[in-house]
Short mmCIF file of C-alpha atoms in Angstrom, two decimals:
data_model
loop_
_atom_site.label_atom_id
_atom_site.label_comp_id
_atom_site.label_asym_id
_atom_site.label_seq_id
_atom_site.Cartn_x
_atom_site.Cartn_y
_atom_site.Cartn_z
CA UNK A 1 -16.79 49.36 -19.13
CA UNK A 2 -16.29 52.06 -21.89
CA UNK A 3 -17.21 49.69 -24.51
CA UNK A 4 -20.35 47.88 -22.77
CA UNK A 5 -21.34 52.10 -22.14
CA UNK A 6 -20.69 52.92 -25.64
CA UNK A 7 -22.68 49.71 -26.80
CA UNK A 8 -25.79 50.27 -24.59
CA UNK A 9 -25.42 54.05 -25.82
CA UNK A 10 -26.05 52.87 -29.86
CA UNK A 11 -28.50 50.41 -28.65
CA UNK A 12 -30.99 53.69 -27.33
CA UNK A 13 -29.61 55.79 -29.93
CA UNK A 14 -30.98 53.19 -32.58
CA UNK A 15 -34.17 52.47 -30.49
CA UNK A 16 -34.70 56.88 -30.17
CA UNK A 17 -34.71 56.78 -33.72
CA UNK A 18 -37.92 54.40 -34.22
CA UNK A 19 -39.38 56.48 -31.23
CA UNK A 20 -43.39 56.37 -31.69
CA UNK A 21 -44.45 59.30 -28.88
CA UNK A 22 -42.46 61.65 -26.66
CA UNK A 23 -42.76 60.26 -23.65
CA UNK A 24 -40.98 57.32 -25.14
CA UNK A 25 -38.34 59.26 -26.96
CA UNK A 26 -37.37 61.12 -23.78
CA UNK A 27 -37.24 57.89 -21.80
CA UNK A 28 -34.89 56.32 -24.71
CA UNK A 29 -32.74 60.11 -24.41
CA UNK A 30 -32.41 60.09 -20.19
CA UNK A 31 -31.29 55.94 -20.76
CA UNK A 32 -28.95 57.26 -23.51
CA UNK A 33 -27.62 60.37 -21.54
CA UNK A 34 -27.35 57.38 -18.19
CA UNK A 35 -25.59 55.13 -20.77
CA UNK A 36 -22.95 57.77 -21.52
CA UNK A 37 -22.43 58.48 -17.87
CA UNK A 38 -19.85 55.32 -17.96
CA UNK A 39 -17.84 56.92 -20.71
CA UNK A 40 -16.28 60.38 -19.37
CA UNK A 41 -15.75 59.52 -15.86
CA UNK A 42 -13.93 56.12 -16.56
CA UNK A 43 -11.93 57.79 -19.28
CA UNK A 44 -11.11 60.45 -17.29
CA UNK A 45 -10.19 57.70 -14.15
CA UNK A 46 -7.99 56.34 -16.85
CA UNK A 47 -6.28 59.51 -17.16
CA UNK A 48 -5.46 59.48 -13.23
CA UNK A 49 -3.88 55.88 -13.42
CA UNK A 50 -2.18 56.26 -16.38
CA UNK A 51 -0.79 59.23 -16.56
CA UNK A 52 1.84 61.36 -13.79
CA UNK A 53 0.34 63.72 -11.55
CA UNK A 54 2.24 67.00 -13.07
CA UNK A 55 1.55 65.79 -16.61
CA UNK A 56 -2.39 64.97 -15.99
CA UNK A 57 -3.99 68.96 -16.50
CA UNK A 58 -2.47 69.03 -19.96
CA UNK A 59 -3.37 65.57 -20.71
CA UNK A 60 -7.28 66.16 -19.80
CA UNK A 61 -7.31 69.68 -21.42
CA UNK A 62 -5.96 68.15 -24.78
CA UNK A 63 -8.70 65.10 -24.04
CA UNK A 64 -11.54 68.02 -23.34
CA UNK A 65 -10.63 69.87 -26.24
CA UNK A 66 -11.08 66.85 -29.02
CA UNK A 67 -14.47 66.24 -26.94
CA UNK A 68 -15.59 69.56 -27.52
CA UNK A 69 -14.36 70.04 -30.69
CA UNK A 70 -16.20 66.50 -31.60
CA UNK A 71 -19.52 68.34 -30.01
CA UNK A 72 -19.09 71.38 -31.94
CA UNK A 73 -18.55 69.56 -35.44
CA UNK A 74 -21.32 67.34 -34.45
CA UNK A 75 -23.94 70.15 -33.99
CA UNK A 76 -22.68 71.58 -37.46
CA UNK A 77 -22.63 68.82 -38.65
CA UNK A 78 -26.19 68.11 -37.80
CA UNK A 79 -27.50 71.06 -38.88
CA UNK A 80 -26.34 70.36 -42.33
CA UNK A 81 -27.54 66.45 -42.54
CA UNK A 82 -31.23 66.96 -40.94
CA UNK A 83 -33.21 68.65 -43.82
CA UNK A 84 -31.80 65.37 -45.90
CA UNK A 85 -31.65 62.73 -42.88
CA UNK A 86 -34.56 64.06 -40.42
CA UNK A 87 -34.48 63.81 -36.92
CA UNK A 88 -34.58 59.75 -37.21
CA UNK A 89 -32.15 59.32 -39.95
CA UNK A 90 -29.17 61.60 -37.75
CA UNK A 91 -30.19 59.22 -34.46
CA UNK A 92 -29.94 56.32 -36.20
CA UNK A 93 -26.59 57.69 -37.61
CA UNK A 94 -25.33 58.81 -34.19
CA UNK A 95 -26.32 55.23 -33.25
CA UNK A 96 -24.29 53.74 -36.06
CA UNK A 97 -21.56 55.87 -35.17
CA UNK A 98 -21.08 55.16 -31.50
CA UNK A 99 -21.62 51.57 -32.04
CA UNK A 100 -18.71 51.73 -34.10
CA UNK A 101 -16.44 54.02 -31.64
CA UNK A 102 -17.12 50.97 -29.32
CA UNK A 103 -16.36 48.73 -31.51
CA UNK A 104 -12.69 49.80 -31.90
CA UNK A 105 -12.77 50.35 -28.03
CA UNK A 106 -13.43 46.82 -27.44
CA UNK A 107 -10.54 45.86 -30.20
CA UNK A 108 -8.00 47.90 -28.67
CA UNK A 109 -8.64 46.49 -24.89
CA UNK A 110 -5.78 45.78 -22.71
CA UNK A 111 -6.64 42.42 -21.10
CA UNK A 112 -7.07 43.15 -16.85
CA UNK A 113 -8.04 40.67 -14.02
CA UNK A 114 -11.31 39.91 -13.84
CA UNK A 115 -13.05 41.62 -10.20
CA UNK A 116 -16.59 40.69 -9.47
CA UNK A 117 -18.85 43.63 -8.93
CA UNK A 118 -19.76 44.19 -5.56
CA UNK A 119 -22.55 46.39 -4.30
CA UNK A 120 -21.45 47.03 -1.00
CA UNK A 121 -17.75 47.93 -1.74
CA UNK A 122 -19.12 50.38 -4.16
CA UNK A 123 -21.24 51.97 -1.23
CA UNK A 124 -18.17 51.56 0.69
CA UNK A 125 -16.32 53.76 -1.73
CA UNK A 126 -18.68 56.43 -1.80
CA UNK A 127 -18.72 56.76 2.05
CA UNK A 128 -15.15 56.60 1.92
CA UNK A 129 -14.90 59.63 0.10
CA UNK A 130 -17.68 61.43 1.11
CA UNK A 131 -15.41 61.25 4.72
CA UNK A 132 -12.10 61.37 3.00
CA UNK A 133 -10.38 64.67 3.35
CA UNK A 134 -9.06 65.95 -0.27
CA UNK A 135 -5.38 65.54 -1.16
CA UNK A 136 -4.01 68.70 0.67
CA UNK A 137 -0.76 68.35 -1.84
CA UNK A 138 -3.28 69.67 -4.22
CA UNK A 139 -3.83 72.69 -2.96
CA UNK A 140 -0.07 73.98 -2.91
CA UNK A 141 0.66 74.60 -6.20
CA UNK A 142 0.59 77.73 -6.64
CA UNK A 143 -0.22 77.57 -10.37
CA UNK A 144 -3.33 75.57 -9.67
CA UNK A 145 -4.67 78.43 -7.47
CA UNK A 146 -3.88 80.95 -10.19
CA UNK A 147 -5.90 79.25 -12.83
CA UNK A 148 -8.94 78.68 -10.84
CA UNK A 149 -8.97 82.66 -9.74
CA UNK A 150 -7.91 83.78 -13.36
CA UNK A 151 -11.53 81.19 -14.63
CA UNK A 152 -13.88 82.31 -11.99
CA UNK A 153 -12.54 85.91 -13.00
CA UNK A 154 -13.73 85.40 -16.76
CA UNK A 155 -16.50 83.37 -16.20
CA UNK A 156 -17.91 85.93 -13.45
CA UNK A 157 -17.03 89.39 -16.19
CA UNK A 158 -18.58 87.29 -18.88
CA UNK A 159 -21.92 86.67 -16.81
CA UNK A 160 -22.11 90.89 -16.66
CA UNK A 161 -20.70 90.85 -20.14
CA UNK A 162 -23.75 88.57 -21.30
CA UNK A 163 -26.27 90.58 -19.43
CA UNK A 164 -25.27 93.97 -20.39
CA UNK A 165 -24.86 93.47 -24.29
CA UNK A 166 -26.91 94.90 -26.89
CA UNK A 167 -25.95 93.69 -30.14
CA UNK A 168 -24.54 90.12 -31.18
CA UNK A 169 -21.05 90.45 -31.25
CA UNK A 170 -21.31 91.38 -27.18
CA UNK A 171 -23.11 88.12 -27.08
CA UNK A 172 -20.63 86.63 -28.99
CA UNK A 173 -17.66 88.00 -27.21
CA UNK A 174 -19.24 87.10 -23.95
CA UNK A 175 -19.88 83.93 -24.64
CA UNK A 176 -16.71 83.13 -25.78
CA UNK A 177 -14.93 84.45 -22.75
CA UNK A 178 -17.44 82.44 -20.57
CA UNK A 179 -16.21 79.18 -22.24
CA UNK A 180 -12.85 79.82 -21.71
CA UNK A 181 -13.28 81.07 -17.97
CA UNK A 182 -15.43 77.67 -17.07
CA UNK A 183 -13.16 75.19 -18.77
CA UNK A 184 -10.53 77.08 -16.93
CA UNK A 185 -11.88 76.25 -13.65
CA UNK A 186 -13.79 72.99 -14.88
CA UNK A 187 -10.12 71.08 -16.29
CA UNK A 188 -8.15 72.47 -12.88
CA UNK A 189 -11.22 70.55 -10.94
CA UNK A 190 -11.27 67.33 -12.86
CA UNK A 191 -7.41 67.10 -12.60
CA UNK A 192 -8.09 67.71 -8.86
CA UNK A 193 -10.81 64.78 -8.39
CA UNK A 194 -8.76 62.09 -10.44
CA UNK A 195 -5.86 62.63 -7.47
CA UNK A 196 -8.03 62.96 -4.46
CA UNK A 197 -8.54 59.55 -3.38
CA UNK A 198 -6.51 57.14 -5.95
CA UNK A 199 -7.37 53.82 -4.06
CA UNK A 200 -11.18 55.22 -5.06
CA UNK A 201 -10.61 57.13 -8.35
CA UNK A 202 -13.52 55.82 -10.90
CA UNK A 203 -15.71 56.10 -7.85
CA UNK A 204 -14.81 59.67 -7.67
CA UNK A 205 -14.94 60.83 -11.10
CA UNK A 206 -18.00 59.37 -11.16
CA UNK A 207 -19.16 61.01 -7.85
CA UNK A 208 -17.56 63.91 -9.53
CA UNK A 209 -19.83 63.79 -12.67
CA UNK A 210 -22.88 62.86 -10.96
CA UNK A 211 -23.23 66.35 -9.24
CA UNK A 212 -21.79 67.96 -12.18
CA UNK A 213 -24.57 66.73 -14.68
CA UNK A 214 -27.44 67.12 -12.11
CA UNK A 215 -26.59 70.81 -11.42
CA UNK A 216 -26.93 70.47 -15.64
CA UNK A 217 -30.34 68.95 -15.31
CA UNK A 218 -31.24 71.39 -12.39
CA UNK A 219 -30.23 74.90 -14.37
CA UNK A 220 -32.75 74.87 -16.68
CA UNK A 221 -35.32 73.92 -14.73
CA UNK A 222 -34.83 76.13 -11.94
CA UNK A 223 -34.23 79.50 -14.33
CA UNK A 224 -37.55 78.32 -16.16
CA UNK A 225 -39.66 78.41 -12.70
CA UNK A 226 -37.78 81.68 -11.23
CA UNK A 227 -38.69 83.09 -14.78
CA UNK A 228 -42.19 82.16 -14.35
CA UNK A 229 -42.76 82.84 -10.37
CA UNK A 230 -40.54 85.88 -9.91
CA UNK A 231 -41.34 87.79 -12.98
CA UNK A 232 -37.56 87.58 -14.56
CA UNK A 233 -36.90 88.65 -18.11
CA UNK A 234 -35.36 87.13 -20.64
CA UNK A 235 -31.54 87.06 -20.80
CA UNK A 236 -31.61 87.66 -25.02
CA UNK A 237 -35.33 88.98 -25.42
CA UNK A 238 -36.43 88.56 -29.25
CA UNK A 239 -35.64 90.90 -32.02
CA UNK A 240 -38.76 93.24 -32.63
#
């Protein structure tokens, strides 16, 4: 699954780059974004079957951090490469890229049984755990509980942090301690969904990421029309 994801990925990567209009290259970008959507939550699914229940936060935060070190280098790394590539030349590169990442996915495959795809036990999955109640063993460690309340803490003093600076190293600062306060509560959460229901795990992560990349989508949009309707100011209002 990670490798047919990764290959359809490349494939509207390669075709964004040869985009002719916008309304074409933002079709190509929401099939890309949809094509990556079978990447994260499997891997992360993967996590939950292959590795121990007490062992699994580490294991994901170690896996998040490479991601978003990966997205950090990449935007650098962009940055530096568009004045010579353009916009086309770093797609087509991103393309090339991925469609080698799969590539060495595909070669490093460990052979499982072949199951036929069925559309209603995949309903049947998401009903399932729409109705299952979560693990409860989840919620008794103590630790777990600590980390969540010590994330929403930074996340929620970095929010006031962000909105009462005046000069860029408060943004800075701020924005820092937001990262780590939401990747605080964000890991602890993901650990929790790959345990909830294991007879159902992909389906959850996926369930999982669904609602956590539409609230994504959603954001922007909805701060854009409460900025426009309800007369709200800019968070970082330009230099004058």
């Amino acid at each position: 699954v990670i490798a047919f994801a990764l290959a359809l990925q490349a494939v509207f990567l390669l075709a964004s780059a040869r985009a002719t209009t916008l309304l074409v290259l933002l079709v190509l970008r929401a099939l890309t974004g949809a094509a990556g959507g079978g990447v994260f939550p499997v891997t992360l699914a993967l996590f939950g079957d292959r590795v121990p229940i007490a062992e699994r936060q580490v294991a994901i935060s170690r896996f998040l951090a490479c991601a978003i070190a990966g997205q950090i280098t990449g935007g650098f790394a962009a940055g530096l490469l568009e004045p010579i590539l353009g916009w086309r030349g770093l797609m087509a590169l991103c393309g090339a890229a991925t469609l080698l990442a799969g590539g060495v996915i595909w070669a490093q495959r460990v052979p499982e049984a072949a199951r036929p795809f069925s559309m209603a036990g995949a309903v049947a999955k998401y009903r399932f755990l729409l109705r299952h109640p979560p693990a409860t063993r989840l919620f008794r460690h103590l630790g777990t509980r600590r980390m969540m309340r010590l994330g929403a803490a930074c996340a929620a003093t970095a929010m006031l942090g962000l909105a009462a600076a005046t000069a860029a190293w408060g943004f800075i600062a701020a924005a820092l301690l937001l990262g780590l306060g939401f990747f605080m509560l964000h890991n602890t959460l993901q650990t929790g969904v790959t345990e909830v229901a294991p007879e159902a795990r992909a389906s959850a992560v996926a369930l999982h990421a669904f609602h956590f990349f539409l609230g994504q989508a959603a954001g922007p949009v909805l701060a854009g029309w409460l900025r426009d309707h309800a007369s709200l100011v800019a968070s970082m209002p330009p230099h004058r």
